[in-house]
PDB file of C-alpha atoms in Angstrom:
ATOM      1  CA  UNK A   1      -0.008   0.241  -0.206  1.00 75.00           C
ATOM      2  CA  UNK A   2       1.144   3.362  -0.922  1.00 85.00           C
ATOM      3  CA  UNK A   3       1.775   5.726   2.347  1.00 92.00           C
ATOM      4  CA  UNK A   4       2.760   9.678   2.081  1.00 97.00           C
ATOM      5  CA  UNK A   5       4.774  11.030   5.522  1.00 97.00           C
ATOM      6  CA  UNK A   6       4.592  14.911   6.162  1.00 97.00           C
ATOM      7  CA  UNK A   7       7.270  15.044   8.986  1.00 96.00           C
ATOM      8  CA  UNK A   8       6.047  18.890   9.682  1.00 96.00           C
ATOM      9  CA  UNK A   9       2.677  19.208  11.256  1.00 96.00           C
ATOM     10  CA  UNK A  10       3.345  22.972  11.710  1.00 97.00           C
ATOM     11  CA  UNK A  11       5.889  25.377  10.173  1.00 97.00           C
ATOM     12  CA  UNK A  12       5.818  29.617   9.864  1.00 97.00           C
ATOM     13  CA  UNK A  13       7.372  31.923   7.438  1.00 97.00           C
ATOM     14  CA  UNK A  14       8.151  35.677   7.548  1.00 98.00           C
ATOM     15  CA  UNK A  15       5.837  37.531   4.557  1.00 97.00           C
ATOM     16  CA  UNK A  16       8.578  37.271   1.799  1.00 97.00           C
ATOM     17  CA  UNK A  17      10.804  34.984   2.831  1.00 98.00           C
ATOM     18  CA  UNK A  18      10.910  31.267   1.357  1.00 98.00           C
ATOM     19  CA  UNK A  19       9.747  28.667   3.029  1.00 98.00           C
ATOM     20  CA  UNK A  20       9.823  24.570   1.743  1.00 98.00           C
ATOM     21  CA  UNK A  21       7.172  21.551   3.118  1.00 98.00           C
ATOM     22  CA  UNK A  22       8.424  18.279   3.267  1.00 98.00           C
ATOM     23  CA  UNK A  23       7.052  14.945   1.708  1.00 98.00           C
ATOM     24  CA  UNK A  24       7.872  11.389   1.610  1.00 98.00           C
ATOM     25  CA  UNK A  25       6.161   9.014   0.358  1.00 97.00           C
ATOM     26  CA  UNK A  26       6.356   4.887   0.223  1.00 95.00           C
ATOM     27  CA  UNK A  27       5.532   3.079  -3.491  1.00 91.00           C
ATOM     28  CA  UNK A  28       6.742   0.089  -5.459  1.00 88.00           C
ATOM     29  CA  UNK A  29       5.011   1.529  -8.442  1.00 86.00           C
ATOM     30  CA  UNK A  30       7.372   2.693 -11.554  1.00 83.00           C
ATOM     31  CA  UNK A  31       5.046   5.806 -13.079  1.00 86.00           C
ATOM     32  CA  UNK A  32       2.478   7.879 -10.495  1.00 91.00           C
ATOM     33  CA  UNK A  33       1.724  11.501 -10.092  1.00 93.00           C
ATOM     34  CA  UNK A  34       1.828  13.620  -7.238  1.00 95.00           C
ATOM     35  CA  UNK A  35       0.226  16.878  -6.101  1.00 96.00           C
ATOM     36  CA  UNK A  36       0.514  19.430  -3.464  1.00 98.00           C
ATOM     37  CA  UNK A  37      -2.990  20.472  -2.760  1.00 97.00           C
ATOM     38  CA  UNK A  38      -3.508  23.467  -0.627  1.00 97.00           C
ATOM     39  CA  UNK A  39      -6.672  23.703   2.552  1.00 95.00           C
ATOM     40  CA  UNK A  40      -7.083  27.425   3.458  1.00 93.00           C
ATOM     41  CA  UNK A  41      -8.772  28.078   6.967  1.00 88.00           C
ATOM     42  CA  UNK A  42     -12.847  27.434   6.593  1.00 82.00           C
ATOM     43  CA  UNK A  43     -12.141  26.988   2.483  1.00 86.00           C
ATOM     44  CA  UNK A  44     -11.798  23.934  -0.433  1.00 91.00           C
ATOM     45  CA  UNK A  45      -8.801  22.435  -0.901  1.00 94.00           C
ATOM     46  CA  UNK A  46      -7.454  24.001  -4.249  1.00 95.00           C
ATOM     47  CA  UNK A  47      -4.423  22.756  -6.176  1.00 95.00           C
ATOM     48  CA  UNK A  48      -1.083  24.137  -6.151  1.00 97.00           C
ATOM     49  CA  UNK A  49       1.234  21.795  -8.319  1.00 96.00           C
ATOM     50  CA  UNK A  50       1.323  18.410 -10.282  1.00 95.00           C
ATOM     51  CA  UNK A  51       3.950  16.005 -11.045  1.00 95.00           C
ATOM     52  CA  UNK A  52       4.880  13.600 -12.853  1.00 91.00           C
ATOM     53  CA  UNK A  53       6.666  10.989 -11.531  1.00 90.00           C
ATOM     54  CA  UNK A  54       8.671  10.013 -15.212  1.00 88.00           C
ATOM     55  CA  UNK A  55       9.351  13.877 -15.905  1.00 87.00           C
ATOM     56  CA  UNK A  56      12.408  14.540 -13.997  1.00 84.00           C
ATOM     57  CA  UNK A  57      11.823  18.275 -14.449  1.00 92.00           C
ATOM     58  CA  UNK A  58      10.946  19.612 -11.366  1.00 95.00           C
ATOM     59  CA  UNK A  59       7.195  21.492 -11.578  1.00 94.00           C
ATOM     60  CA  UNK A  60       7.102  25.050 -11.190  1.00 95.00           C
ATOM     61  CA  UNK A  61       4.194  26.735 -11.009  1.00 94.00           C
ATOM     62  CA  UNK A  62       4.575  30.698 -10.364  1.00 96.00           C
ATOM     63  CA  UNK A  63       6.166  31.122  -6.343  1.00 97.00           C
ATOM     64  CA  UNK A  64       5.549  27.269  -6.120  1.00 98.00           C
ATOM     65  CA  UNK A  65       8.005  24.684  -6.897  1.00 97.00           C
ATOM     66  CA  UNK A  66       8.718  21.345  -5.970  1.00 97.00           C
ATOM     67  CA  UNK A  67      12.359  19.205  -5.045  1.00 97.00           C
ATOM     68  CA  UNK A  68      11.322  15.580  -6.577  1.00 96.00           C
ATOM     69  CA  UNK A  69      13.493  13.265  -6.034  1.00 95.00           C
ATOM     70  CA  UNK A  70      12.360   9.973  -7.498  1.00 93.00           C
ATOM     71  CA  UNK A  71      14.904   7.512  -6.346  1.00 92.00           C
ATOM     72  CA  UNK A  72      14.630   8.865  -1.924  1.00 94.00           C
ATOM     73  CA  UNK A  73      10.808   8.892  -2.530  1.00 95.00           C
ATOM     74  CA  UNK A  74      11.058  12.758  -2.180  1.00 96.00           C
ATOM     75  CA  UNK A  75       8.646  15.489  -3.139  1.00 97.00           C
ATOM     76  CA  UNK A  76       8.921  18.599  -1.511  1.00 98.00           C
ATOM     77  CA  UNK A  77       7.206  22.205  -2.152  1.00 98.00           C
ATOM     78  CA  UNK A  78       8.997  25.492  -2.184  1.00 98.00           C
ATOM     79  CA  UNK A  79       7.012  28.346  -1.246  1.00 98.00           C
ATOM     80  CA  UNK A  80       8.586  31.826  -2.495  1.00 98.00           C
ATOM     81  CA  UNK A  81       7.862  35.150  -1.279  1.00 98.00           C
ATOM     82  CA  UNK A  82       5.622  33.982   0.809  1.00 98.00           C
ATOM     83  CA  UNK A  83       2.543  36.134   0.959  1.00 97.00           C
ATOM     84  CA  UNK A  84      -0.078  35.615   3.853  1.00 97.00           C
ATOM     85  CA  UNK A  85      -2.823  34.157   1.580  1.00 96.00           C
ATOM     86  CA  UNK A  86       0.005  31.361   1.354  1.00 97.00           C
ATOM     87  CA  UNK A  87      -1.461  30.410   5.107  1.00 97.00           C
ATOM     88  CA  UNK A  88      -3.388  27.232   5.074  1.00 97.00           C
ATOM     89  CA  UNK A  89      -3.057  23.582   5.413  1.00 97.00           C
ATOM     90  CA  UNK A  90      -0.604  21.595   2.840  1.00 98.00           C
ATOM     91  CA  UNK A  91      -1.270  18.397   2.004  1.00 98.00           C
ATOM     92  CA  UNK A  92       1.342  16.186  -0.325  1.00 98.00           C
ATOM     93  CA  UNK A  93      -1.204  13.836  -2.087  1.00 97.00           C
ATOM     94  CA  UNK A  94       0.159  10.626  -3.949  1.00 94.00           C
ATOM     95  CA  UNK A  95      -1.959   9.254  -7.347  1.00 92.00           C
ATOM     96  CA  UNK A  96      -1.208   5.886  -8.669  1.00 86.00           C
ATOM     97  CA  UNK A  97      -1.978   5.167 -12.228  1.00 81.00           C
ATOM     98  CA  UNK A  98      -2.523   1.505 -11.415  1.00 76.00           C
ATOM     99  CA  UNK A  99      -6.068   0.041 -10.536  1.00 71.00           C
ATOM    100  CA  UNK A 100      -7.953   2.879 -12.566  1.00 74.00           C
ATOM    101  CA  UNK A 101      -9.665   5.218 -10.038  1.00 74.00           C
ATOM    102  CA  UNK A 102      -6.924   7.384  -9.579  1.00 83.00           C
ATOM    103  CA  UNK A 103      -7.728   7.912  -6.121  1.00 90.00           C
ATOM    104  CA  UNK A 104      -5.481  10.271  -3.951  1.00 94.00           C
ATOM    105  CA  UNK A 105      -3.669   9.166  -1.084  1.00 95.00           C
ATOM    106  CA  UNK A 106      -2.845  12.357   1.389  1.00 97.00           C
ATOM    107  CA  UNK A 107      -0.479  13.099   3.717  1.00 97.00           C
ATOM    108  CA  UNK A 108      -1.298  14.398   7.367  1.00 97.00           C
ATOM    109  CA  UNK A 109      -0.781  17.548   6.438  1.00 97.00           C
ATOM    110  CA  UNK A 110       1.521  20.760   7.495  1.00 98.00           C
ATOM    111  CA  UNK A 111      -0.021  23.791   8.751  1.00 97.00           C
ATOM    112  CA  UNK A 112       1.600  26.374   7.565  1.00 98.00           C
ATOM    113  CA  UNK A 113       1.536  30.224   8.746  1.00 97.00           C
ATOM    114  CA  UNK A 114       2.700  33.158   7.088  1.00 97.00           C
ATOM    115  CA  UNK A 115       3.476  35.724   9.516  1.00 97.00           C
ATOM    116  CA  UNK A 116       3.595  39.406   8.804  1.00 96.00           C
TER     117      UNK A 116
ATOM    118  CA  UNK B   1     -20.679  29.444  -9.451  1.00 54.00           C
ATOM    119  CA  UNK B   2     -19.509  25.961 -11.498  1.00 77.00           C
ATOM    120  CA  UNK B   3     -17.414  24.473  -9.322  1.00 93.00           C
ATOM    121  CA  UNK B   4     -18.029  21.106  -7.036  1.00 96.00           C
ATOM    122  CA  UNK B   5     -21.179  21.984  -4.271  1.00 96.00           C
ATOM    123  CA  UNK B   6     -22.466  20.165  -1.142  1.00 97.00           C
ATOM    124  CA  UNK B   7     -25.261  19.996   0.797  1.00 97.00           C
ATOM    125  CA  UNK B   8     -25.847  20.365   3.646  1.00 97.00           C
ATOM    126  CA  UNK B   9     -22.205  22.293   4.788  1.00 96.00           C
ATOM    127  CA  UNK B  10     -22.928  21.316   8.431  1.00 97.00           C
ATOM    128  CA  UNK B  11     -24.854  18.487  10.077  1.00 98.00           C
ATOM    129  CA  UNK B  12     -25.340  17.592  13.540  1.00 98.00           C
ATOM    130  CA  UNK B  13     -27.421  14.216  14.405  1.00 98.00           C
ATOM    131  CA  UNK B  14     -27.785  12.212  17.335  1.00 97.00           C
ATOM    132  CA  UNK B  15     -25.707   8.630  17.172  1.00 97.00           C
ATOM    133  CA  UNK B  16     -28.401   5.916  15.578  1.00 97.00           C
ATOM    134  CA  UNK B  17     -29.785   8.391  12.914  1.00 98.00           C
ATOM    135  CA  UNK B  18     -29.441   8.286   9.946  1.00 98.00           C
ATOM    136  CA  UNK B  19     -27.674  10.928   7.515  1.00 98.00           C
ATOM    137  CA  UNK B  20     -27.405  11.722   3.610  1.00 98.00           C
ATOM    138  CA  UNK B  21     -24.990  13.951   2.343  1.00 98.00           C
ATOM    139  CA  UNK B  22     -25.215  14.968  -1.278  1.00 98.00           C
ATOM    140  CA  UNK B  23     -22.168  16.116  -3.605  1.00 98.00           C
ATOM    141  CA  UNK B  24     -22.947  18.200  -7.134  1.00 97.00           C
ATOM    142  CA  UNK B  25     -19.851  18.144  -9.434  1.00 96.00           C
ATOM    143  CA  UNK B  26     -19.065  20.345 -12.086  1.00 94.00           C
ATOM    144  CA  UNK B  27     -21.076  19.148 -15.192  1.00 91.00           C
ATOM    145  CA  UNK B  28     -19.029  17.517 -17.567  1.00 88.00           C
ATOM    146  CA  UNK B  29     -16.688  15.410 -15.252  1.00 92.00           C
ATOM    147  CA  UNK B  30     -17.168  12.135 -15.408  1.00 91.00           C
ATOM    148  CA  UNK B  31     -15.386  10.980 -12.361  1.00 93.00           C
ATOM    149  CA  UNK B  32     -16.735  11.437  -8.577  1.00 95.00           C
ATOM    150  CA  UNK B  33     -14.854  11.070  -5.363  1.00 96.00           C
ATOM    151  CA  UNK B  34     -15.950  10.632  -1.573  1.00 97.00           C
ATOM    152  CA  UNK B  35     -13.025  11.628   0.743  1.00 97.00           C
ATOM    153  CA  UNK B  36     -13.409  11.650   4.563  1.00 97.00           C
ATOM    154  CA  UNK B  37     -11.369  13.766   6.703  1.00 96.00           C
ATOM    155  CA  UNK B  38     -10.908  13.786  10.549  1.00 95.00           C
ATOM    156  CA  UNK B  39      -9.748  16.138  12.592  1.00 90.00           C
ATOM    157  CA  UNK B  40      -5.280  16.441  11.845  1.00 88.00           C
ATOM    158  CA  UNK B  41      -5.749  13.993   9.215  1.00 92.00           C
ATOM    159  CA  UNK B  42      -5.454  13.969   5.293  1.00 94.00           C
ATOM    160  CA  UNK B  43      -8.341  12.703   3.729  1.00 96.00           C
ATOM    161  CA  UNK B  44      -9.074   9.336   3.111  1.00 96.00           C
ATOM    162  CA  UNK B  45     -10.240   8.019   0.192  1.00 95.00           C
ATOM    163  CA  UNK B  46     -13.787   5.823   0.185  1.00 96.00           C
ATOM    164  CA  UNK B  47     -15.081   5.595  -3.298  1.00 95.00           C
ATOM    165  CA  UNK B  48     -15.283   6.549  -6.840  1.00 93.00           C
ATOM    166  CA  UNK B  49     -17.524   6.500  -9.827  1.00 94.00           C
ATOM    167  CA  UNK B  50     -17.474   6.460 -13.330  1.00 92.00           C
ATOM    168  CA  UNK B  51     -20.548   8.009 -14.574  1.00 93.00           C
ATOM    169  CA  UNK B  52     -22.863   6.222 -13.008  1.00 93.00           C
ATOM    170  CA  UNK B  53     -20.960   3.237 -11.776  1.00 93.00           C
ATOM    171  CA  UNK B  54     -19.302   3.129  -8.435  1.00 93.00           C
ATOM    172  CA  UNK B  55     -16.283   1.292  -9.351  1.00 90.00           C
ATOM    173  CA  UNK B  56     -14.193   0.776  -6.381  1.00 90.00           C
ATOM    174  CA  UNK B  57     -14.637   1.271  -2.611  1.00 92.00           C
ATOM    175  CA  UNK B  58     -12.835   1.425   0.753  1.00 91.00           C
ATOM    176  CA  UNK B  59     -12.328  -0.929   3.394  1.00 88.00           C
ATOM    177  CA  UNK B  60     -13.059   2.222   5.445  1.00 82.00           C
ATOM    178  CA  UNK B  61     -16.823   3.093   3.844  1.00 85.00           C
ATOM    179  CA  UNK B  62     -18.413  -0.232   6.266  1.00 89.00           C
ATOM    180  CA  UNK B  63     -21.803  -1.615   5.635  1.00 93.00           C
ATOM    181  CA  UNK B  64     -23.284   1.403   7.296  1.00 96.00           C
ATOM    182  CA  UNK B  65     -22.207   2.877   4.455  1.00 96.00           C
ATOM    183  CA  UNK B  66     -23.929   3.572   1.004  1.00 96.00           C
ATOM    184  CA  UNK B  67     -23.154   5.933  -2.098  1.00 96.00           C
ATOM    185  CA  UNK B  68     -24.892   6.481  -5.099  1.00 96.00           C
ATOM    186  CA  UNK B  69     -24.598   8.466  -8.635  1.00 96.00           C
ATOM    187  CA  UNK B  70     -28.070   7.647 -10.437  1.00 92.00           C
ATOM    188  CA  UNK B  71     -27.594   9.508 -13.704  1.00 87.00           C
ATOM    189  CA  UNK B  72     -23.701  10.139 -13.302  1.00 86.00           C
ATOM    190  CA  UNK B  73     -24.587  13.650 -12.206  1.00 91.00           C
ATOM    191  CA  UNK B  74     -25.441  14.219  -8.577  1.00 96.00           C
ATOM    192  CA  UNK B  75     -24.402  11.566  -5.993  1.00 98.00           C
ATOM    193  CA  UNK B  76     -25.476  10.978  -2.440  1.00 98.00           C
ATOM    194  CA  UNK B  77     -23.518   9.640   0.994  1.00 98.00           C
ATOM    195  CA  UNK B  78     -25.672   7.337   3.466  1.00 97.00           C
ATOM    196  CA  UNK B  79     -24.461   6.604   6.220  1.00 97.00           C
ATOM    197  CA  UNK B  80     -26.799   4.752   8.478  1.00 97.00           C
ATOM    198  CA  UNK B  81     -26.978   4.006  11.910  1.00 97.00           C
ATOM    199  CA  UNK B  82     -24.483   6.933  12.727  1.00 97.00           C
ATOM    200  CA  UNK B  83     -22.054   6.473  15.812  1.00 96.00           C
ATOM    201  CA  UNK B  84     -19.787   8.948  17.132  1.00 96.00           C
ATOM    202  CA  UNK B  85     -16.993   7.587  14.936  1.00 95.00           C
ATOM    203  CA  UNK B  86     -18.442   9.232  11.970  1.00 96.00           C
ATOM    204  CA  UNK B  87     -18.233  12.443  12.999  1.00 97.00           C
ATOM    205  CA  UNK B  88     -15.694  14.207  10.505  1.00 97.00           C
ATOM    206  CA  UNK B  89     -15.766  16.452   7.355  1.00 97.00           C
ATOM    207  CA  UNK B  90     -16.291  14.475   4.263  1.00 98.00           C
ATOM    208  CA  UNK B  91     -14.951  15.760   0.924  1.00 97.00           C
ATOM    209  CA  UNK B  92     -16.480  15.446  -2.814  1.00 98.00           C
ATOM    210  CA  UNK B  93     -14.514  15.648  -5.531  1.00 97.00           C
ATOM    211  CA  UNK B  94     -14.682  15.168  -8.995  1.00 95.00           C
ATOM    212  CA  UNK B  95     -12.703  15.431 -12.496  1.00 93.00           C
ATOM    213  CA  UNK B  96     -12.511  14.493 -15.869  1.00 89.00           C
ATOM    214  CA  UNK B  97     -11.812  11.653 -17.505  1.00 73.00           C
ATOM    215  CA  UNK B  98      -8.313   9.440 -16.520  1.00 64.00           C
ATOM    216  CA  UNK B  99      -5.412   7.900 -16.883  1.00 64.00           C
ATOM    217  CA  UNK B 100      -3.421  11.092 -16.990  1.00 72.00           C
ATOM    218  CA  UNK B 101      -3.187  12.228 -13.251  1.00 76.00           C
ATOM    219  CA  UNK B 102      -6.084  14.762 -13.909  1.00 83.00           C
ATOM    220  CA  UNK B 103      -6.318  17.195 -11.634  1.00 89.00           C
ATOM    221  CA  UNK B 104      -9.696  16.687  -8.983  1.00 94.00           C
ATOM    222  CA  UNK B 105     -11.563  19.419  -7.843  1.00 95.00           C
ATOM    223  CA  UNK B 106     -12.755  19.792  -4.639  1.00 96.00           C
ATOM    224  CA  UNK B 107     -16.005  20.769  -2.690  1.00 97.00           C
ATOM    225  CA  UNK B 108     -15.985  22.902   0.476  1.00 95.00           C
ATOM    226  CA  UNK B 109     -17.207  19.098   2.413  1.00 96.00           C
ATOM    227  CA  UNK B 110     -19.685  18.486   4.725  1.00 97.00           C
ATOM    228  CA  UNK B 111     -19.297  18.925   8.578  1.00 97.00           C
ATOM    229  CA  UNK B 112     -20.634  15.862  10.566  1.00 98.00           C
ATOM    230  CA  UNK B 113     -21.026  15.664  14.589  1.00 98.00           C
ATOM    231  CA  UNK B 114     -22.282  12.494  15.645  1.00 98.00           C
ATOM    232  CA  UNK B 115     -23.530  13.637  19.352  1.00 96.00           C
TER     233      UNK B 115
END
């Protein structure tokens, strides 16, 4: 069974600084997808960034980028120029390609607080 | 608003009662997922529909849980004889097609409290 581990329950960062959230996962599959989702307080979950395992190039979306280390099964999220609106729970998620459902397997999340 | 909607947003019930939640996915999305999120945890997969067919159910989904998507559009999740352990946020998500790691769009969730 696939598992996703986020070892940092809470983190804080000053506005405009950079922060990195960690995620490791365990799978025997060779092809899969990895995601970071953001869940702001009392609001619905939204996709931050997506990585395909067979692509070596790290995904980037504006201020958000990932460091994908396939051999180490590591998928960290870097947020540059942090903004107050980045305050949220961040979930790392794994999507297997085998099985057909493409269900997401989530970590427990990291609560990020951006301080002014 | 054309996002995923869920109703009700909050539900308080007494142990032993039955509850039903509704999810309306994004209209053209053929895949619909239900997840459960308890306090301090990430969402856990419950079940998945492709169109009207329920194709996968988690072992978390006991016999007291049933889900339907009768016309391949909205879906309902029913919990019979609720228990305090059922208290959680129930999230619905939808996506288009499959086979490509497509983005799942989440609704706001239904928060269930069982007294």
